JSON list of C-alpha atoms in Angstrom, two decimals:
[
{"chain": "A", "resi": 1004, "resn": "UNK", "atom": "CA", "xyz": [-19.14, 35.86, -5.75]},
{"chain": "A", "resi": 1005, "resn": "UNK", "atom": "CA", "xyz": [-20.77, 33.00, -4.98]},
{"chain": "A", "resi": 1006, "resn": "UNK", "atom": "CA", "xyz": [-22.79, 34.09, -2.31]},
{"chain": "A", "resi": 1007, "resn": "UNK", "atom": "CA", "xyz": [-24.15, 36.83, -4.94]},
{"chain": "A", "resi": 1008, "resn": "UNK", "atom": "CA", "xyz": [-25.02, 34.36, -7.01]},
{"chain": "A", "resi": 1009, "resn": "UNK", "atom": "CA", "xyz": [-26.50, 31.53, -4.52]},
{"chain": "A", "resi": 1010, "resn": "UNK", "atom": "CA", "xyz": [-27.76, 34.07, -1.86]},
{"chain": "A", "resi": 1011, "resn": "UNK", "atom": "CA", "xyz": [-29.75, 31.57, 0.23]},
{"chain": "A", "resi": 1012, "resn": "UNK", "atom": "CA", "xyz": [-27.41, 28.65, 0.09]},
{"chain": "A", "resi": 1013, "resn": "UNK", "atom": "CA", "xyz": [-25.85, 27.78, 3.54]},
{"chain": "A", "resi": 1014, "resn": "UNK", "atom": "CA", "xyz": [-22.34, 26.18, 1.97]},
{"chain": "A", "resi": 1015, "resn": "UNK", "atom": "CA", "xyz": [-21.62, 24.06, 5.17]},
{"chain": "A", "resi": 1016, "resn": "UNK", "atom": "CA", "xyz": [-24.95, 22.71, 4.78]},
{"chain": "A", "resi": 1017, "resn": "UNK", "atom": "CA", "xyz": [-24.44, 21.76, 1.38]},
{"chain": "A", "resi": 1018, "resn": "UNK", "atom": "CA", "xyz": [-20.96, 20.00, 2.51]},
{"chain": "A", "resi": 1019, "resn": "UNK", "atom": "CA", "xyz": [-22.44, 18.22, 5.12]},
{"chain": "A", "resi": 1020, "resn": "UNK", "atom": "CA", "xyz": [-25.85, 17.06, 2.60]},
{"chain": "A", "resi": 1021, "resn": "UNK", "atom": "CA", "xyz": [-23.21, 16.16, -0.01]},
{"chain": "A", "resi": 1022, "resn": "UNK", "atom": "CA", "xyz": [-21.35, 13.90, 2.58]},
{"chain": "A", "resi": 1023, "resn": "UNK", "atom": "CA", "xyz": [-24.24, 12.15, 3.77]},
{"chain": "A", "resi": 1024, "resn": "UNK", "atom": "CA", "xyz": [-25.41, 11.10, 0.11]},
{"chain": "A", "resi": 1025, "resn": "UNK", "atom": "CA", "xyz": [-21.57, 9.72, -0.71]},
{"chain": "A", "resi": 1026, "resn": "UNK", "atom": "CA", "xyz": [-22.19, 8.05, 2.53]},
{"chain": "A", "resi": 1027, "resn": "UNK", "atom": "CA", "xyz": [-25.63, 6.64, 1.85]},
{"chain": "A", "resi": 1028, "resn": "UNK", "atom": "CA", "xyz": [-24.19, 5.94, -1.65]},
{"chain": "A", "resi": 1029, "resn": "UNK", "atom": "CA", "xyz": [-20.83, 4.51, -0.68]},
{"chain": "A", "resi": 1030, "resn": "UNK", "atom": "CA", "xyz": [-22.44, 1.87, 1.85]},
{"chain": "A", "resi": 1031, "resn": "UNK", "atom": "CA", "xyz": [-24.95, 0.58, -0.35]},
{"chain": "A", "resi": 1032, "resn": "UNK", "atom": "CA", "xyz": [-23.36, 0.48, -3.17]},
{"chain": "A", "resi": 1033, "resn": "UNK", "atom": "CA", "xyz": [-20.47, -1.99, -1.20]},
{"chain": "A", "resi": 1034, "resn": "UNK", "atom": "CA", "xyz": [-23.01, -4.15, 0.43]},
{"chain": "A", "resi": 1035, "resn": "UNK", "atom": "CA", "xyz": [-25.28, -4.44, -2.70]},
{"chain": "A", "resi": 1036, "resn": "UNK", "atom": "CA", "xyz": [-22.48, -5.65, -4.73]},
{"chain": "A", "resi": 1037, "resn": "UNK", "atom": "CA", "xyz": [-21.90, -8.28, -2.44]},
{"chain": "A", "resi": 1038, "resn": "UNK", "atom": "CA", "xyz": [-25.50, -9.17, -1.73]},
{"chain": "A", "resi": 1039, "resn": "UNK", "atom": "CA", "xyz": [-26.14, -8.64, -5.25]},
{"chain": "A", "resi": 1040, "resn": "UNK", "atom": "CA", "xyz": [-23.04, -10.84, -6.42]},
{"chain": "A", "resi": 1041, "resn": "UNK", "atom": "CA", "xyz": [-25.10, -13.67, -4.13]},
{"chain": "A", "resi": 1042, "resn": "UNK", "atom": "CA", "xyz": [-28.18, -13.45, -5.28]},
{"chain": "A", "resi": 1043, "resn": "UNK", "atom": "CA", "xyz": [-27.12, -13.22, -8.87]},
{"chain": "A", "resi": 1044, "resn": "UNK", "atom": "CA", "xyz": [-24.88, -16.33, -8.63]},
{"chain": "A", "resi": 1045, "resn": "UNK", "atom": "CA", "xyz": [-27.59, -18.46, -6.72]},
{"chain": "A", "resi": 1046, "resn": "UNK", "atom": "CA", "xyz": [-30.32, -17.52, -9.47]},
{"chain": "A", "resi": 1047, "resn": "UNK", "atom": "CA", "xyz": [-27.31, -18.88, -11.94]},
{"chain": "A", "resi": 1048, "resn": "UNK", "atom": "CA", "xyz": [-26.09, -21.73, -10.46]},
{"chain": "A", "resi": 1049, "resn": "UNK", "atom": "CA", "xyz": [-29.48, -23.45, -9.82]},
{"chain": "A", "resi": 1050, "resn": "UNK", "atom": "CA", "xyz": [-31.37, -22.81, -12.73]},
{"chain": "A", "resi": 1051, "resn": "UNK", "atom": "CA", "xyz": [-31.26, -25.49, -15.39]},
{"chain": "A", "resi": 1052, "resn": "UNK", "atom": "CA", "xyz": [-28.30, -26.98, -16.57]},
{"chain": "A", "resi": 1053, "resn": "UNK", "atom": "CA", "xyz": [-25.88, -25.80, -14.23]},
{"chain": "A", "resi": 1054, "resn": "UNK", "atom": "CA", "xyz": [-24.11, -26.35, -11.22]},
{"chain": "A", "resi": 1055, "resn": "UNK", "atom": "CA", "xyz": [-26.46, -26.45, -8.47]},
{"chain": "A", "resi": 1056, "resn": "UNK", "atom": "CA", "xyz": [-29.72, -27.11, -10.50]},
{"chain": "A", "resi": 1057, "resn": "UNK", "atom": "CA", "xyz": [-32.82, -26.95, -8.34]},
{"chain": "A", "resi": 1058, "resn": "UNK", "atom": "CA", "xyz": [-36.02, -25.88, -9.74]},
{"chain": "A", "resi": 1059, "resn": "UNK", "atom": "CA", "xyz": [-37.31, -25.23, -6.11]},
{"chain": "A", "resi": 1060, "resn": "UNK", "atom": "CA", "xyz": [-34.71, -23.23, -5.15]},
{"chain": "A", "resi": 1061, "resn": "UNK", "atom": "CA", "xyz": [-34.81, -20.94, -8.23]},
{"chain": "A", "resi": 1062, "resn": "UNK", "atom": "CA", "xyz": [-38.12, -20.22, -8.21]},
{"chain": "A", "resi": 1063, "resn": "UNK", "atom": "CA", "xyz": [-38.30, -19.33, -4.38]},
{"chain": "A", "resi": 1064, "resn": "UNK", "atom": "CA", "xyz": [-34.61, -16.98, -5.07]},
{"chain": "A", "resi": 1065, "resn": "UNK", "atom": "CA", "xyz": [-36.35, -15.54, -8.81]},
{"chain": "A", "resi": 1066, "resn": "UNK", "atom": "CA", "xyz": [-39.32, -14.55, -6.66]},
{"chain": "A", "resi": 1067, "resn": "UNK", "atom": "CA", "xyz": [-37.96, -13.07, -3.99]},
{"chain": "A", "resi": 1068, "resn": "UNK", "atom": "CA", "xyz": [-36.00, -11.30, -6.75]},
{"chain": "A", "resi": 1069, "resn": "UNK", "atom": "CA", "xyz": [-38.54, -10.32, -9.12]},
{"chain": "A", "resi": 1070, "resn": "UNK", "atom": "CA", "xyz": [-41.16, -9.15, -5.88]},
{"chain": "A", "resi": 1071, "resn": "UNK", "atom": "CA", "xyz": [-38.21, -6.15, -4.60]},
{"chain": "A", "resi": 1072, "resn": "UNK", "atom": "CA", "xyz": [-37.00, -4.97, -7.64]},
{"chain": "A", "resi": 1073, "resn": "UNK", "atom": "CA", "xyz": [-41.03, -4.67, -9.11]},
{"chain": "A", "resi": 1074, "resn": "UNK", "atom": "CA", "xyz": [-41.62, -2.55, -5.63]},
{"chain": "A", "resi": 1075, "resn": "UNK", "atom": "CA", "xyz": [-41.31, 1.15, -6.86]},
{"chain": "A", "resi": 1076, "resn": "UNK", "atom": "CA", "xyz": [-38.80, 2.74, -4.11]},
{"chain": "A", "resi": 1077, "resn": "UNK", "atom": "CA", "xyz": [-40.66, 5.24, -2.26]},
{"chain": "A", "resi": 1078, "resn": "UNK", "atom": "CA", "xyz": [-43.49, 2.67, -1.35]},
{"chain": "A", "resi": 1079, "resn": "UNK", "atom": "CA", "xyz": [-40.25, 0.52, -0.53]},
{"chain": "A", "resi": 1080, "resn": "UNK", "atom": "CA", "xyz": [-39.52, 2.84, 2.36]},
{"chain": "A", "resi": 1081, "resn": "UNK", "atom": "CA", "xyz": [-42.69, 3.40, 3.95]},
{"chain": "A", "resi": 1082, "resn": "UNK", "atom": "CA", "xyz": [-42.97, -0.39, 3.75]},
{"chain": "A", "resi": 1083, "resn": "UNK", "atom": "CA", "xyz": [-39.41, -0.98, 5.69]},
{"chain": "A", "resi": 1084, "resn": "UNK", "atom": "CA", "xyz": [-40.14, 1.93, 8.44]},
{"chain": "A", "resi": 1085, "resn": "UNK", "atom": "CA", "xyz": [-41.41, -0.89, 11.11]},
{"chain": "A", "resi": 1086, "resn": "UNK", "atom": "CA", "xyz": [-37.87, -3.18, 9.67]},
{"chain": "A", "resi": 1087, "resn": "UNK", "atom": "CA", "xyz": [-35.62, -0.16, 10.10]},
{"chain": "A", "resi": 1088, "resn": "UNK", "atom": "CA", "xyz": [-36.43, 1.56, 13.17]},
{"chain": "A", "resi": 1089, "resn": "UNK", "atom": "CA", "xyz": [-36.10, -2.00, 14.98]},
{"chain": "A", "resi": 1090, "resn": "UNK", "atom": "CA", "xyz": [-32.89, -2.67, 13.08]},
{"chain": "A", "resi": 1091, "resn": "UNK", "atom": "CA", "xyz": [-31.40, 1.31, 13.20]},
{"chain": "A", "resi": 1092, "resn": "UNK", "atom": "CA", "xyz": [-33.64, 2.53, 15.79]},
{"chain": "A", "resi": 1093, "resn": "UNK", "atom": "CA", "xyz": [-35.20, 5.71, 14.17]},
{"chain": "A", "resi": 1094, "resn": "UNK", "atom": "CA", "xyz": [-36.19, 6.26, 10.79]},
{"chain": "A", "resi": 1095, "resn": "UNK", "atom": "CA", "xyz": [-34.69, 9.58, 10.43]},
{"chain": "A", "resi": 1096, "resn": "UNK", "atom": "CA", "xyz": [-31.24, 10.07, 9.17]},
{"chain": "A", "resi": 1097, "resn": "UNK", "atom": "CA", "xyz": [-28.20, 8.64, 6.43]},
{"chain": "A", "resi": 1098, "resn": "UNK", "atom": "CA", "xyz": [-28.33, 5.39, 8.57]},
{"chain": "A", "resi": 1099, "resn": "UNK", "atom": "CA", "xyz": [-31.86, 4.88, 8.38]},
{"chain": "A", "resi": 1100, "resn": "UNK", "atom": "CA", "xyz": [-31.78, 5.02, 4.80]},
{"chain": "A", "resi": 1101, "resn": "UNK", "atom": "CA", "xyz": [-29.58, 2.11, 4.53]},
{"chain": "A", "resi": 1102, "resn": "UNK", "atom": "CA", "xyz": [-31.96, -0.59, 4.78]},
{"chain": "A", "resi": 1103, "resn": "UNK", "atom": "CA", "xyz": [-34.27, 0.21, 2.20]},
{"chain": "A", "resi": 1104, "resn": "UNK", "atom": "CA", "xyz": [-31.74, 1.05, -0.42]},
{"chain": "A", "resi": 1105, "resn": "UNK", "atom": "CA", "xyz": [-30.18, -2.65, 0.36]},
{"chain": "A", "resi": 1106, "resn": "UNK", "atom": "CA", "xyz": [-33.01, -4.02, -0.13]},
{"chain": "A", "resi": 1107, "resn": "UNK", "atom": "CA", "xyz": [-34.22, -1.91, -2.98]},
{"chain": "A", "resi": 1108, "resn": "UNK", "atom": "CA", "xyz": [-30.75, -2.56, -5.17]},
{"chain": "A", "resi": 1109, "resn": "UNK", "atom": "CA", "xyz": [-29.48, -5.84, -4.25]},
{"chain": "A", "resi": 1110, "resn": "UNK", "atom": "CA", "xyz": [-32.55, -7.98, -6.05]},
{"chain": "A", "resi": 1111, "resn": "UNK", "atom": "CA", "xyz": [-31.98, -5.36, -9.40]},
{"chain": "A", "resi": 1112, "resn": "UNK", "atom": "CA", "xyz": [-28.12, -5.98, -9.40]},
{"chain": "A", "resi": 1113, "resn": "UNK", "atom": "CA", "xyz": [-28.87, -9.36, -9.00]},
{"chain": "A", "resi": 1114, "resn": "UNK", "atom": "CA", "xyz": [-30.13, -9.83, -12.43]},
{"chain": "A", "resi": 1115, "resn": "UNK", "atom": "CA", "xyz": [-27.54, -7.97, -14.00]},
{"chain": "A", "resi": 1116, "resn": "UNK", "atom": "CA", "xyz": [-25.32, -10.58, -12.25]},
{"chain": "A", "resi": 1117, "resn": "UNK", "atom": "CA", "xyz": [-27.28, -13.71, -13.77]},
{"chain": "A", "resi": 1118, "resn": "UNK", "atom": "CA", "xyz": [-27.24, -11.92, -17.02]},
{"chain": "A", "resi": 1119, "resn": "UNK", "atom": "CA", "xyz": [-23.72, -11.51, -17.01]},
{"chain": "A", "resi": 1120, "resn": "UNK", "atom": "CA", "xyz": [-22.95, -14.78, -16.12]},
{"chain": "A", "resi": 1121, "resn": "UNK", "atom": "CA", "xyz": [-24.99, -16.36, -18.66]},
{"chain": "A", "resi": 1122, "resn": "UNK", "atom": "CA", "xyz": [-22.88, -14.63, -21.32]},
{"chain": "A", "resi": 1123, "resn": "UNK", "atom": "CA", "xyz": [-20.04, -16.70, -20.54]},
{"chain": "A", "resi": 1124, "resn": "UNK", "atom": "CA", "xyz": [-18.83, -18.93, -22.76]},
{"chain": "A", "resi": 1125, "resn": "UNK", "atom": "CA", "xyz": [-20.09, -22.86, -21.93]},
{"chain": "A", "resi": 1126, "resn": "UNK", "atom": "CA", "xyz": [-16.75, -24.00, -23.21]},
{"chain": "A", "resi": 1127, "resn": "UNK", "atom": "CA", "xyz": [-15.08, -22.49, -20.56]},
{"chain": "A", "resi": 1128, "resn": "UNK", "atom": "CA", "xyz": [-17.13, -23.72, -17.84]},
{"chain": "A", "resi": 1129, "resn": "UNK", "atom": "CA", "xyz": [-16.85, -27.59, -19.28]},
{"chain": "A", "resi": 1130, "resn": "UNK", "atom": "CA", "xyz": [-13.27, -26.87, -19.73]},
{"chain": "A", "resi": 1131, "resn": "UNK", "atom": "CA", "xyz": [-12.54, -26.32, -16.10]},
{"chain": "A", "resi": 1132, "resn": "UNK", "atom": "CA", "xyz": [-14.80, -29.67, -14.99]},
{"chain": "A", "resi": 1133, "resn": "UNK", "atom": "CA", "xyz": [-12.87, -31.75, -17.32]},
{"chain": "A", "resi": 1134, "resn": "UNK", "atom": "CA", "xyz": [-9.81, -30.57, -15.80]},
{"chain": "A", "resi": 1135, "resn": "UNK", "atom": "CA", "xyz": [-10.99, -31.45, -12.31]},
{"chain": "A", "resi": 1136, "resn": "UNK", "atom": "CA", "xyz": [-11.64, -28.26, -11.27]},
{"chain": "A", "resi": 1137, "resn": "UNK", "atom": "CA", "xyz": [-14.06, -28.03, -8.06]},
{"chain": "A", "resi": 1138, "resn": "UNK", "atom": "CA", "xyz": [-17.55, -26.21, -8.32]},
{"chain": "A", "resi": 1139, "resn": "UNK", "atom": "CA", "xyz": [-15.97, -23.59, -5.65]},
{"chain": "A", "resi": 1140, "resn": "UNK", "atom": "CA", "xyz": [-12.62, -23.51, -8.04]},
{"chain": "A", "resi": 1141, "resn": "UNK", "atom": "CA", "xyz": [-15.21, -22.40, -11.54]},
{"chain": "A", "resi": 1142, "resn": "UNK", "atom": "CA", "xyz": [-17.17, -20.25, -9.40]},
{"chain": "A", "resi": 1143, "resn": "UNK", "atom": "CA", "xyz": [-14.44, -17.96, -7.66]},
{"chain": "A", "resi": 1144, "resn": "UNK", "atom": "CA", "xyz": [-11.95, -18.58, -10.78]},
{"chain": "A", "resi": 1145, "resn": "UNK", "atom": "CA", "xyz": [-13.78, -19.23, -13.89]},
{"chain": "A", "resi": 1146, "resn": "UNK", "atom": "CA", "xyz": [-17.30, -17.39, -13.15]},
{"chain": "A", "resi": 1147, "resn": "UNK", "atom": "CA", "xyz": [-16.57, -14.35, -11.42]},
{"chain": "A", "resi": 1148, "resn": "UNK", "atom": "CA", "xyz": [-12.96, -13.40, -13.48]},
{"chain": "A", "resi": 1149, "resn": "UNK", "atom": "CA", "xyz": [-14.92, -14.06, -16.75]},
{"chain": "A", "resi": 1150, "resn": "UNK", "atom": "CA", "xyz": [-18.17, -12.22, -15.94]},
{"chain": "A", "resi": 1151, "resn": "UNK", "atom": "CA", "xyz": [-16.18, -9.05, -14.35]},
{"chain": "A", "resi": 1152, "resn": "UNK", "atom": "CA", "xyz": [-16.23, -6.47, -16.55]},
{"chain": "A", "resi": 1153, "resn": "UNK", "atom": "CA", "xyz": [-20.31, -6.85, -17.42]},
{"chain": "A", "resi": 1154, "resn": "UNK", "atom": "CA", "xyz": [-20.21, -7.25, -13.49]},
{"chain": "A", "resi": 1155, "resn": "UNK", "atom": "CA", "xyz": [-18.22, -4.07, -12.98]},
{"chain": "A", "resi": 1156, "resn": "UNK", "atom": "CA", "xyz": [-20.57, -2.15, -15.52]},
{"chain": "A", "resi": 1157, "resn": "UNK", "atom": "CA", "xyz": [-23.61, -3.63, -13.83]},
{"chain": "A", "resi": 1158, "resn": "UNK", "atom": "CA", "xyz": [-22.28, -2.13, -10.41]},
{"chain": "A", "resi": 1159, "resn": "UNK", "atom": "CA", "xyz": [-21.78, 0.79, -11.89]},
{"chain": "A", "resi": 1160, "resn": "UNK", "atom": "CA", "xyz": [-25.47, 1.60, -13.69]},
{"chain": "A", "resi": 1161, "resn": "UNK", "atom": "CA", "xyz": [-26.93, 0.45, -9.83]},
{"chain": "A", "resi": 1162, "resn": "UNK", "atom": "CA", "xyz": [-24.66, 2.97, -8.01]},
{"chain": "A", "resi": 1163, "resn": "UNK", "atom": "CA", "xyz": [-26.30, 5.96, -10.27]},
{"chain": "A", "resi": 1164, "resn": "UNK", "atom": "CA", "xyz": [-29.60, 4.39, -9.77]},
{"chain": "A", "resi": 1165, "resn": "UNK", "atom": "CA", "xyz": [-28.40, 4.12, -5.95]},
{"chain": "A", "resi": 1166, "resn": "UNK", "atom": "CA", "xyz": [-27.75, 7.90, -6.08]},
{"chain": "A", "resi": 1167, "resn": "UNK", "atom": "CA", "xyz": [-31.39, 8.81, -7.51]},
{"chain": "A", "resi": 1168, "resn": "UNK", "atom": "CA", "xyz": [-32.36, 6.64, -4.50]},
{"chain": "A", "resi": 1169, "resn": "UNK", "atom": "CA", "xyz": [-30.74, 8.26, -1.83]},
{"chain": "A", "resi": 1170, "resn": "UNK", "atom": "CA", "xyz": [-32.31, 11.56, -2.97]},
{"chain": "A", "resi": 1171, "resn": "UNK", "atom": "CA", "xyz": [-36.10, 10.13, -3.06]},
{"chain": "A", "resi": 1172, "resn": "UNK", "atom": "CA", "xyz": [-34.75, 9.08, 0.63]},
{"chain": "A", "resi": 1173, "resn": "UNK", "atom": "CA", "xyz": [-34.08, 12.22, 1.30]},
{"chain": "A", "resi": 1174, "resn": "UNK", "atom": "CA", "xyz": [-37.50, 13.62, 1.01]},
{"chain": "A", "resi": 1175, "resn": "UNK", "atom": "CA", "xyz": [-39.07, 11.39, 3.51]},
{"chain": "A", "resi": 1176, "resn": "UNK", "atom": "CA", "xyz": [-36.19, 12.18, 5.86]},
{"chain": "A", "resi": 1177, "resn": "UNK", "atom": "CA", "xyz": [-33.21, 10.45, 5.06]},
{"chain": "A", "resi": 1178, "resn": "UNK", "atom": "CA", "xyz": [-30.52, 13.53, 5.05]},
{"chain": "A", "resi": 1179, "resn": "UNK", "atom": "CA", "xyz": [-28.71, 13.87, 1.71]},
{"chain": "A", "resi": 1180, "resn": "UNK", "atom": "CA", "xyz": [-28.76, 16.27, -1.33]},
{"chain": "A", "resi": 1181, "resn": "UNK", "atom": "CA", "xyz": [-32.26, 15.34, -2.21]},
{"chain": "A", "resi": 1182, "resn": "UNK", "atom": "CA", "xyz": [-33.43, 16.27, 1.52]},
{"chain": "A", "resi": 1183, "resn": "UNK", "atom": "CA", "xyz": [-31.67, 19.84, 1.19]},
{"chain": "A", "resi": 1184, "resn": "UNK", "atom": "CA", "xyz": [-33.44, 20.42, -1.95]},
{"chain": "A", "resi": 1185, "resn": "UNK", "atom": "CA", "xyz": [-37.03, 19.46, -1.00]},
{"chain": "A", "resi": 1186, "resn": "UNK", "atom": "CA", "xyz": [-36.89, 21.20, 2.07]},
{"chain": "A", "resi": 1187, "resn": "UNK", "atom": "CA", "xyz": [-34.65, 23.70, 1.86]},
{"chain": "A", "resi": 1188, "resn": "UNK", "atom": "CA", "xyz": [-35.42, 24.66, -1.96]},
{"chain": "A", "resi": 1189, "resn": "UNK", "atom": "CA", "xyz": [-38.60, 23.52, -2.77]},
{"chain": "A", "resi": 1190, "resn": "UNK", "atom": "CA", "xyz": [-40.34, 24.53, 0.32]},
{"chain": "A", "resi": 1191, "resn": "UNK", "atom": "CA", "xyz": [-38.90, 27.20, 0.83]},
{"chain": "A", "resi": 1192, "resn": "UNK", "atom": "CA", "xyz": [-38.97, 28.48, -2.67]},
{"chain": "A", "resi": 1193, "resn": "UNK", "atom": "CA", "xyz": [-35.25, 28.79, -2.56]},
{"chain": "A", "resi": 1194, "resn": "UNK", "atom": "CA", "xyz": [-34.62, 27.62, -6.69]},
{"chain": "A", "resi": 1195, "resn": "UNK", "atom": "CA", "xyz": [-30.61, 28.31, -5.71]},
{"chain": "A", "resi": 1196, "resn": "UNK", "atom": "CA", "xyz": [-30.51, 25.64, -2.96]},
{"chain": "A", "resi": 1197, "resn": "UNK", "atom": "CA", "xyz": [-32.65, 23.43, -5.66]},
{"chain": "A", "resi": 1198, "resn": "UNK", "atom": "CA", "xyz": [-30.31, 24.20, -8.11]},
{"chain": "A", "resi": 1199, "resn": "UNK", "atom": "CA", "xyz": [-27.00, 23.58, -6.33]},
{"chain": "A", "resi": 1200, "resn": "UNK", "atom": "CA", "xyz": [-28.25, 20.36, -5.09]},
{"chain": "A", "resi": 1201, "resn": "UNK", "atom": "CA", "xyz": [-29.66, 18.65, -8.34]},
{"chain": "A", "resi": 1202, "resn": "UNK", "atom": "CA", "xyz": [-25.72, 20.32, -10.10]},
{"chain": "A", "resi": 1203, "resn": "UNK", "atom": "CA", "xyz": [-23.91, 17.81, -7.09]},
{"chain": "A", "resi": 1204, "resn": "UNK", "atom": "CA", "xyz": [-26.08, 15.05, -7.52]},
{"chain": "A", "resi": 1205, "resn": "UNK", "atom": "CA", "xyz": [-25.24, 14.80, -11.20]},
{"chain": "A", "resi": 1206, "resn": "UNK", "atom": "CA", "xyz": [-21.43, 16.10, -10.46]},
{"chain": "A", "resi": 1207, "resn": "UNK", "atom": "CA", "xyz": [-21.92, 12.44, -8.38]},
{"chain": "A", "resi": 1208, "resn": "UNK", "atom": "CA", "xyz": [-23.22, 10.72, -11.33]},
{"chain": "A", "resi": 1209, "resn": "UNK", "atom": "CA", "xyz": [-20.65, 11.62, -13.82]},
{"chain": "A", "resi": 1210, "resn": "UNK", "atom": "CA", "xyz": [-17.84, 10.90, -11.74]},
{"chain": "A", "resi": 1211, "resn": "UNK", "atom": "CA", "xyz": [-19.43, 7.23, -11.00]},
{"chain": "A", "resi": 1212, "resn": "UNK", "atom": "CA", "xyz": [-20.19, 6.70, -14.55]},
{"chain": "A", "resi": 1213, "resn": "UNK", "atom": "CA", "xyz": [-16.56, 7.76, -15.44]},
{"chain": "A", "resi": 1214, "resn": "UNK", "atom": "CA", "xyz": [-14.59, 5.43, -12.18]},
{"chain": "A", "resi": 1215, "resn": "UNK", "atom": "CA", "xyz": [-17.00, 2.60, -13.68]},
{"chain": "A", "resi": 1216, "resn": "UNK", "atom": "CA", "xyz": [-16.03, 3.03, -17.86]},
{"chain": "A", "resi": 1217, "resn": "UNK", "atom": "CA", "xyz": [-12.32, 3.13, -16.86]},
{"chain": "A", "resi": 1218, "resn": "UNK", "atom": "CA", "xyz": [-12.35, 0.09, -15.00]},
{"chain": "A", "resi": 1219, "resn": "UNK", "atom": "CA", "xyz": [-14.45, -1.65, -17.16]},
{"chain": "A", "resi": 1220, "resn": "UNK", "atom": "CA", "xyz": [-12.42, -0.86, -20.30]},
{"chain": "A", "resi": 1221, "resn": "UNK", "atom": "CA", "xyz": [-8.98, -1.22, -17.87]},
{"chain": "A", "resi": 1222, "resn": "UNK", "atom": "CA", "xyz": [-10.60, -5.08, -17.38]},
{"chain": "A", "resi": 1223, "resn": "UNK", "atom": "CA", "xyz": [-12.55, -6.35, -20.69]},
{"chain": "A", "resi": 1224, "resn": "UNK", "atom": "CA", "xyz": [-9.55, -7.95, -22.19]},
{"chain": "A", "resi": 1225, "resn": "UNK", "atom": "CA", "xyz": [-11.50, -8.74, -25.50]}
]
């Protein structure tokens, strides 16, 4: 049946395209949130006001910030090829990818970070220094608890936008779904392939955007 109705899809290639975008996705999305969750909380913490203010420091972090997340992906890549082919070796492949959708994310999620944890309530914060609580105490149980769901939420709108990522990688050589549809649909002129691809990409999507509601919701205890 299917092959009737896909006659020039290849399904093994499909399963093994599909595999190497949850991989692309799956390892960036982990080390972004972490990165991210950094980068965020520095941009907080030492901005005015706060914990760790230092003007110097901000700036330098909010450029840094501002600089990758203005940089429009595709140029991204071309820009890291010199940065990932001495760090991975080639810059061919799900691996190679890696790099450049790091770098690409981490600075975006950031933001989303220091935006979440500006939302929290002041009180809170001044409540936990009155009671002697130590800056490493309000950041790992006052900050990060209060600010999880938006930070949850966050992760989750970065891993779709992580997804859309790995497919532009794709087209420059990266592996994936979006590789399998430029160059074995598009190319080709094979609109099944196309069409299979782009239906798991957003088959990807939805699931993301429905792991990242639930645990949202399961977490927002207001």
């Amino acid at each position: 049946m299917l092959s009737t109705w896909f006659p020039n899809v290849q399904w093994d290639t499909v399963l093994q395209a599909t595999n190497e975008t949850l991989y692309m996705s799956a390892i960036s999305v982990i080390v972004t949130f972490f990165l991210g969750l950094a980068l965020g909380l520095a941009l907080f913490l030492t901005s005015p006001g706060n914990l760790w203010e230092n003007k110097f420091f901000n700036s330098i972090i909010a450029i840094v910030v501002n600089v990758f997340r203005s940089i429009p992906f595709i140029i991204l890549i071309i820009l890291l090829i010199p940065f990932t082919r001495f760090l991975v070796g080639t810059m061919l492949g799900a691996e190679a990818a890696l790099p450049a959708l790091i770098i690409g994310a981490a600075p975006f999620y950031a933001r989303m970070v220091e935006i979440a944890l500006r939302e929290i309530n002041k009180g809170v914060i001044e409540a936990a220094r009155s009671m002697g609580a130590t800056n490493a105490q309000i950041i790992f149980k006052v900050l990060i608890p209060e600010s999880m769901p938006a930070l949850i939420s966050g992760i989750t709108v970065t891993a779709i936008a992580l997804v859309s990522y790995t497919a532009m990688a794709g087209v420059v050589g990266a592996g994936g779904l979006g590789n399998l549809a430029y160059m074995e649909g598009y190319q080709r002129d094979n609109a099944d392939v196309t069409l299979v691809s782009t239906a798991l990409i957003l088959v990807i999507v939805f699931i993301i955007q429905w792991i990242g509601d639930r645990i949202t919701t399961a977490l927002d205890k207001r």
